[in-house]
């Protein structure tokens, strides 16, 4: 789908509780000389910001630090080709273009985890919501006494030199708007603010901070503090989980660590510690 610029759609004022993002103010607050963010574009609607930014990068029309934000995604994608949908202007749906060429490719797998730390940190400061990370890429909030998913992250390569990282966060969704009962939103978790402009600025500034630290350390997760910080905020650690792996295989065990490659380490009943690099993780008991 071809993205439509937000400024071209008068229907953006149809829900006064969900005002449109201010693209000009976002650029003024984020784009600066010497900074990571080089451009911020806001479109009214598109299929997937990740797909659009991958295409722009392939055509040489996007540089590192490009941020593409959609007021609405009609074909948003999560891991394992899952669909992500939400009402227009009810969340933050954006992708960024990163080119960590000075970091060994073997360490690029930390980018989704780095983004999770940055998003959780930025939202905690700006929305006043306690957040947790479910390995490898989910953002969890507490609604009542129930742990629910309020956001997700999807990273994919764009050619040999770039990575596109997409983020989707439910901000103002009401209970009757949730796609599934297990979903949540910042508003349902008691956020002190749901104005998306400052939330997005906080998240992107936090992402810039962590990305700069990680690159300065050559992608080393220990030297940059990323491994320790991710583990401290990871709701998966210390729980019994089931890892559903490719090839219809699964492993059940206690999640005991995040290793140096960003993999989740499970301690099984057989006394084996097995690292999991990809798969779907199911929490089997509360922390």
Short mmCIF file of N, CA, C and O in Angstrom, two decimals, residues 128-213:
data_model
loop_
_atom_site.label_atom_id
_atom_site.label_comp_id
_atom_site.label_asym_id
_atom_site.label_seq_id
_atom_site.Cartn_x
_atom_site.Cartn_y
_atom_site.Cartn_z
N UNK A 128 4.93 6.94 32.80
CA UNK A 128 4.79 6.54 34.20
C UNK A 128 4.23 5.14 34.37
O UNK A 128 3.58 4.85 35.36
N UNK A 129 4.50 4.28 33.40
CA UNK A 129 3.99 2.91 33.44
C UNK A 129 5.16 1.95 33.66
O UNK A 129 6.17 2.02 32.97
N UNK A 130 5.00 1.05 34.64
CA UNK A 130 6.00 0.01 34.82
C UNK A 130 5.89 -0.98 33.66
O UNK A 130 4.81 -1.51 33.39
N UNK A 131 6.99 -1.20 33.00
CA UNK A 131 7.00 -2.09 31.84
C UNK A 131 8.00 -3.21 32.06
O UNK A 131 8.92 -3.09 32.86
N UNK A 132 7.80 -4.30 31.37
CA UNK A 132 8.72 -5.43 31.44
C UNK A 132 8.90 -5.98 30.03
O UNK A 132 8.07 -5.75 29.15
N UNK A 133 9.97 -6.73 29.84
CA UNK A 133 10.30 -7.27 28.53
C UNK A 133 10.15 -8.79 28.54
O UNK A 133 10.69 -9.47 29.41
N UNK A 134 9.40 -9.28 27.58
CA UNK A 134 9.31 -10.72 27.37
C UNK A 134 10.25 -11.06 26.23
O UNK A 134 10.10 -10.52 25.12
N UNK A 135 11.20 -11.94 26.48
CA UNK A 135 12.17 -12.29 25.45
C UNK A 135 11.44 -12.92 24.26
O UNK A 135 10.53 -13.74 24.44
N UNK A 136 11.79 -12.55 23.01
CA UNK A 136 12.84 -11.60 22.68
C UNK A 136 12.36 -10.19 22.36
O UNK A 136 13.17 -9.28 22.26
N UNK A 137 11.04 -9.98 22.19
CA UNK A 137 10.67 -8.69 21.60
C UNK A 137 9.32 -8.13 22.02
O UNK A 137 8.77 -7.29 21.33
N UNK A 138 8.77 -8.57 23.14
CA UNK A 138 7.46 -8.08 23.56
C UNK A 138 7.59 -7.13 24.75
O UNK A 138 8.43 -7.31 25.64
N UNK A 139 6.72 -6.12 24.76
CA UNK A 139 6.64 -5.19 25.87
C UNK A 139 5.39 -5.52 26.67
O UNK A 139 4.29 -5.57 26.13
N UNK A 140 5.56 -5.76 27.96
CA UNK A 140 4.47 -6.16 28.84
C UNK A 140 4.11 -5.06 29.82
O UNK A 140 4.98 -4.35 30.32
N UNK A 141 2.82 -4.93 30.09
CA UNK A 141 2.33 -4.03 31.13
C UNK A 141 1.36 -4.83 32.01
O UNK A 141 0.89 -5.90 31.64
N UNK A 142 1.07 -4.29 33.18
CA UNK A 142 0.15 -4.94 34.09
C UNK A 142 -1.18 -4.20 34.08
O UNK A 142 -1.22 -2.98 34.33
N UNK A 143 -2.24 -4.91 33.78
CA UNK A 143 -3.60 -4.36 33.79
C UNK A 143 -4.36 -5.09 34.88
O UNK A 143 -4.62 -6.29 34.77
N UNK A 144 -4.69 -4.37 35.96
CA UNK A 144 -5.22 -5.04 37.13
C UNK A 144 -4.10 -5.88 37.72
O UNK A 144 -3.03 -5.38 38.03
N UNK A 145 -4.33 -7.17 37.84
CA UNK A 145 -3.28 -8.07 38.30
C UNK A 145 -2.77 -8.96 37.18
O UNK A 145 -2.05 -9.92 37.43
N UNK A 146 -3.13 -8.60 35.95
CA UNK A 146 -2.83 -9.46 34.81
C UNK A 146 -1.74 -8.86 33.93
O UNK A 146 -1.75 -7.67 33.62
N UNK A 147 -0.79 -9.70 33.55
CA UNK A 147 0.29 -9.29 32.66
C UNK A 147 -0.20 -9.38 31.22
O UNK A 147 -0.71 -10.41 30.79
N UNK A 148 -0.06 -8.27 30.47
CA UNK A 148 -0.55 -8.24 29.10
C UNK A 148 0.49 -7.62 28.17
O UNK A 148 1.28 -6.78 28.57
N UNK A 149 0.40 -8.02 26.90
CA UNK A 149 1.30 -7.48 25.88
C UNK A 149 0.75 -6.16 25.36
O UNK A 149 -0.38 -6.09 24.91
N UNK A 150 1.59 -5.13 25.41
CA UNK A 150 1.19 -3.81 24.91
C UNK A 150 2.04 -3.35 23.73
O UNK A 150 1.76 -2.31 23.15
N UNK A 151 3.06 -4.12 23.39
CA UNK A 151 3.90 -3.69 22.28
C UNK A 151 4.78 -4.81 21.79
O UNK A 151 4.95 -5.84 22.45
N UNK A 152 5.34 -4.60 20.60
CA UNK A 152 6.22 -5.58 20.01
C UNK A 152 7.25 -4.93 19.10
O UNK A 152 7.09 -3.77 18.69
N UNK A 153 8.29 -5.68 18.80
CA UNK A 153 9.42 -5.18 18.02
C UNK A 153 9.74 -6.20 16.92
O UNK A 153 9.71 -7.40 17.17
N UNK A 154 10.03 -5.70 15.73
CA UNK A 154 10.41 -6.57 14.61
C UNK A 154 11.61 -5.95 13.91
O UNK A 154 11.53 -4.83 13.42
N UNK A 155 12.72 -6.69 13.87
CA UNK A 155 13.93 -6.23 13.18
C UNK A 155 14.18 -7.10 11.96
O UNK A 155 14.02 -8.32 12.01
N UNK A 156 14.55 -6.46 10.85
CA UNK A 156 14.87 -7.21 9.63
C UNK A 156 15.96 -6.50 8.85
O UNK A 156 16.07 -5.27 8.87
N UNK A 157 16.75 -7.29 8.16
CA UNK A 157 17.85 -6.74 7.38
C UNK A 157 17.31 -6.02 6.15
O UNK A 157 16.31 -6.41 5.55
N UNK A 158 18.01 -4.98 5.77
CA UNK A 158 17.73 -4.26 4.53
C UNK A 158 19.04 -4.20 3.75
O UNK A 158 19.86 -3.31 3.96
N UNK A 159 19.25 -5.19 2.89
CA UNK A 159 20.52 -5.29 2.19
C UNK A 159 21.62 -5.75 3.12
O UNK A 159 21.37 -6.35 4.17
N UNK A 160 22.86 -5.44 2.76
CA UNK A 160 24.00 -5.90 3.55
C UNK A 160 24.36 -4.96 4.69
O UNK A 160 25.03 -5.39 5.64
N UNK A 161 23.93 -3.71 4.62
CA UNK A 161 24.46 -2.71 5.53
C UNK A 161 23.47 -2.16 6.55
O UNK A 161 23.87 -1.45 7.46
N UNK A 162 22.20 -2.46 6.39
CA UNK A 162 21.20 -1.79 7.22
C UNK A 162 20.25 -2.77 7.90
O UNK A 162 20.06 -3.90 7.46
N UNK A 163 19.68 -2.30 8.99
CA UNK A 163 18.65 -3.03 9.72
C UNK A 163 17.47 -2.09 9.91
O UNK A 163 17.65 -0.93 10.30
N UNK A 164 16.29 -2.59 9.62
CA UNK A 164 15.08 -1.84 9.89
C UNK A 164 14.47 -2.40 11.17
O UNK A 164 14.25 -3.61 11.28
N UNK A 165 14.23 -1.53 12.13
CA UNK A 165 13.61 -1.96 13.39
C UNK A 165 12.24 -1.31 13.49
O UNK A 165 12.13 -0.07 13.47
N UNK A 166 11.21 -2.13 13.56
CA UNK A 166 9.85 -1.63 13.68
C UNK A 166 9.32 -1.82 15.08
O UNK A 166 9.62 -2.82 15.75
N UNK A 167 8.53 -0.85 15.54
CA UNK A 167 7.96 -0.89 16.89
C UNK A 167 6.48 -0.59 16.81
O UNK A 167 6.05 0.34 16.09
N UNK A 168 5.68 -1.36 17.51
CA UNK A 168 4.26 -1.09 17.65
C UNK A 168 3.90 -1.06 19.12
O UNK A 168 4.24 -1.98 19.87
N UNK A 169 3.23 0.00 19.56
CA UNK A 169 2.87 0.16 20.97
C UNK A 169 1.42 0.58 21.07
O UNK A 169 1.01 1.59 20.47
N UNK A 170 0.62 -0.16 21.80
CA UNK A 170 -0.76 0.24 22.07
C UNK A 170 -0.76 1.33 23.13
O UNK A 170 -0.30 1.10 24.25
N UNK A 171 -1.26 2.49 22.79
CA UNK A 171 -1.24 3.62 23.73
C UNK A 171 -2.61 3.83 24.38
O UNK A 171 -2.76 3.72 25.59
N UNK A 172 -3.63 4.14 23.59
CA UNK A 172 -4.92 4.54 24.16
C UNK A 172 -6.04 3.52 23.94
O UNK A 172 -7.20 3.84 24.17
N UNK A 173 -5.70 2.31 23.51
CA UNK A 173 -6.73 1.31 23.26
C UNK A 173 -7.57 1.07 24.51
O UNK A 173 -7.04 0.90 25.61
N UNK A 174 -8.89 1.03 24.29
CA UNK A 174 -9.82 0.69 25.36
C UNK A 174 -10.05 -0.82 25.35
O UNK A 174 -9.74 -1.50 24.39
N UNK A 175 -10.65 -1.32 26.43
CA UNK A 175 -10.85 -2.76 26.56
C UNK A 175 -11.63 -3.34 25.39
O UNK A 175 -11.30 -4.42 24.88
N UNK A 176 -12.65 -2.61 24.93
CA UNK A 176 -13.47 -3.15 23.84
C UNK A 176 -12.80 -3.05 22.47
O UNK A 176 -13.33 -3.52 21.47
N UNK A 177 -11.61 -2.43 22.40
CA UNK A 177 -10.89 -2.31 21.14
C UNK A 177 -9.74 -3.30 21.02
O UNK A 177 -9.09 -3.37 19.97
N UNK A 178 -9.45 -4.04 22.07
CA UNK A 178 -8.30 -4.93 22.06
C UNK A 178 -8.50 -6.05 21.04
O UNK A 178 -9.58 -6.64 20.96
N UNK A 179 -7.47 -6.38 20.27
CA UNK A 179 -7.60 -7.44 19.27
C UNK A 179 -7.79 -8.82 19.88
O UNK A 179 -8.44 -9.68 19.30
N UNK A 180 -7.18 -9.03 21.05
CA UNK A 180 -7.34 -10.29 21.79
C UNK A 180 -7.38 -9.94 23.27
O UNK A 180 -6.85 -8.91 23.70
N UNK A 181 -8.01 -10.78 24.10
CA UNK A 181 -8.13 -10.47 25.52
C UNK A 181 -6.78 -10.33 26.24
O UNK A 181 -6.69 -9.64 27.25
N UNK A 182 -5.74 -10.97 25.69
CA UNK A 182 -4.43 -10.93 26.34
C UNK A 182 -3.67 -9.64 26.04
O UNK A 182 -2.59 -9.43 26.58
N UNK A 183 -4.21 -8.81 25.18
CA UNK A 183 -3.54 -7.56 24.83
C UNK A 183 -3.79 -6.49 25.89
O UNK A 183 -4.73 -6.59 26.69
N UNK A 184 -2.96 -5.48 25.89
CA UNK A 184 -3.13 -4.37 26.82
C UNK A 184 -2.73 -3.07 26.15
O UNK A 184 -2.40 -3.03 24.96
N UNK A 185 -2.75 -2.01 26.91
CA UNK A 185 -2.34 -0.70 26.40
C UNK A 185 -1.80 0.12 27.55
O UNK A 185 -2.02 -0.21 28.73
N UNK A 186 -1.11 1.19 27.23
CA UNK A 186 -0.60 2.07 28.27
C UNK A 186 -1.75 2.67 29.07
O UNK A 186 -1.67 2.78 30.30
N UNK A 187 -2.83 3.04 28.38
CA UNK A 187 -3.97 3.64 29.08
C UNK A 187 -4.57 2.66 30.08
O UNK A 187 -4.87 3.02 31.23
N UNK A 188 -4.75 1.41 29.67
CA UNK A 188 -5.33 0.41 30.57
C UNK A 188 -4.40 0.09 31.73
O UNK A 188 -4.86 -0.36 32.79
N UNK A 189 -3.10 0.32 31.55
CA UNK A 189 -2.13 0.08 32.62
C UNK A 189 -1.97 1.28 33.54
O UNK A 189 -1.12 1.27 34.43
N UNK A 190 -2.79 2.32 33.32
CA UNK A 190 -2.76 3.47 34.21
C UNK A 190 -1.74 4.53 33.86
O UNK A 190 -1.24 5.24 34.75
N UNK A 191 -1.44 4.70 32.59
CA UNK A 191 -0.47 5.71 32.16
C UNK A 191 -0.89 7.10 32.63
O UNK A 191 -2.07 7.45 32.57
N UNK A 192 0.09 7.88 33.08
CA UNK A 192 -0.20 9.25 33.51
C UNK A 192 -0.34 10.17 32.31
O UNK A 192 -0.84 11.29 32.44
N UNK A 193 0.12 9.72 31.14
CA UNK A 193 0.02 10.52 29.92
C UNK A 193 -0.11 9.59 28.73
O UNK A 193 0.56 8.57 28.65
N UNK A 194 -0.98 9.97 27.79
CA UNK A 194 -1.13 9.20 26.55
C UNK A 194 -0.98 10.08 25.32
O UNK A 194 -1.36 9.69 24.22
N UNK A 195 -0.42 11.28 25.50
CA UNK A 195 -0.12 12.15 24.37
C UNK A 195 1.03 11.53 23.60
O UNK A 195 2.15 11.40 24.11
N UNK A 196 0.79 11.13 22.36
CA UNK A 196 1.76 10.34 21.63
C UNK A 196 3.01 11.11 21.22
O UNK A 196 4.08 10.52 21.05
N UNK A 197 2.90 12.43 21.04
CA UNK A 197 4.09 13.20 20.65
C UNK A 197 5.21 13.08 21.68
O UNK A 197 6.34 12.69 21.33
N UNK A 198 4.98 13.43 22.95
CA UNK A 198 6.06 13.28 23.92
C UNK A 198 6.47 11.83 24.16
O UNK A 198 7.65 11.55 24.44
N UNK A 199 5.53 10.90 24.04
CA UNK A 199 5.90 9.49 24.19
C UNK A 199 6.87 9.07 23.10
O UNK A 199 7.88 8.40 23.37
N UNK A 200 6.59 9.44 21.85
CA UNK A 200 7.47 9.07 20.75
C UNK A 200 8.83 9.73 20.89
O UNK A 200 9.87 9.11 20.65
N UNK A 201 8.85 11.01 21.27
CA UNK A 201 10.14 11.69 21.46
C UNK A 201 10.95 10.98 22.54
O UNK A 201 12.16 10.78 22.38
N UNK A 202 10.31 10.59 23.63
CA UNK A 202 11.03 9.93 24.73
C UNK A 202 11.59 8.59 24.28
O UNK A 202 12.73 8.24 24.61
N UNK A 203 10.81 7.83 23.54
CA UNK A 203 11.26 6.52 23.08
C UNK A 203 12.43 6.67 22.10
O UNK A 203 13.44 5.95 22.21
N UNK A 204 12.33 7.59 21.16
CA UNK A 204 13.40 7.75 20.17
C UNK A 204 14.67 8.33 20.80
O UNK A 204 15.79 7.95 20.41
N UNK A 205 14.55 9.19 21.78
CA UNK A 205 15.75 9.70 22.47
C UNK A 205 16.41 8.58 23.27
O UNK A 205 17.64 8.49 23.33
N UNK A 206 15.60 7.74 23.88
CA UNK A 206 16.14 6.60 24.61
C UNK A 206 16.82 5.62 23.66
O UNK A 206 17.90 5.08 23.95
N UNK A 207 16.22 5.40 22.50
CA UNK A 207 16.82 4.51 21.50
C UNK A 207 18.15 5.08 21.01
O UNK A 207 19.13 4.33 20.86
N UNK A 208 18.21 6.36 20.77
CA UNK A 208 19.47 6.98 20.35
C UNK A 208 20.55 6.79 21.42
O UNK A 208 21.70 6.46 21.12
N UNK A 209 20.17 6.99 22.69
CA UNK A 209 21.13 6.84 23.79
C UNK A 209 21.71 5.43 23.83
O UNK A 209 22.93 5.24 23.88
N UNK A 210 20.85 4.43 23.79
CA UNK A 210 21.32 3.05 23.89
C UNK A 210 22.07 2.61 22.63
O UNK A 210 23.08 1.88 22.72
N UNK A 211 21.63 3.04 21.47
CA UNK A 211 22.31 2.69 20.22
C UNK A 211 23.72 3.29 20.20
O UNK A 211 24.69 2.61 19.82
N UNK A 212 23.85 4.53 20.65
CA UNK A 212 25.17 5.17 20.69
C UNK A 212 26.10 4.44 21.67
O UNK A 212 27.29 4.23 21.38
N UNK A 213 25.58 4.06 22.84
CA UNK A 213 26.40 3.33 23.82
C UNK A 213 26.87 1.99 23.26
O UNK A 213 28.03 1.59 23.42
#
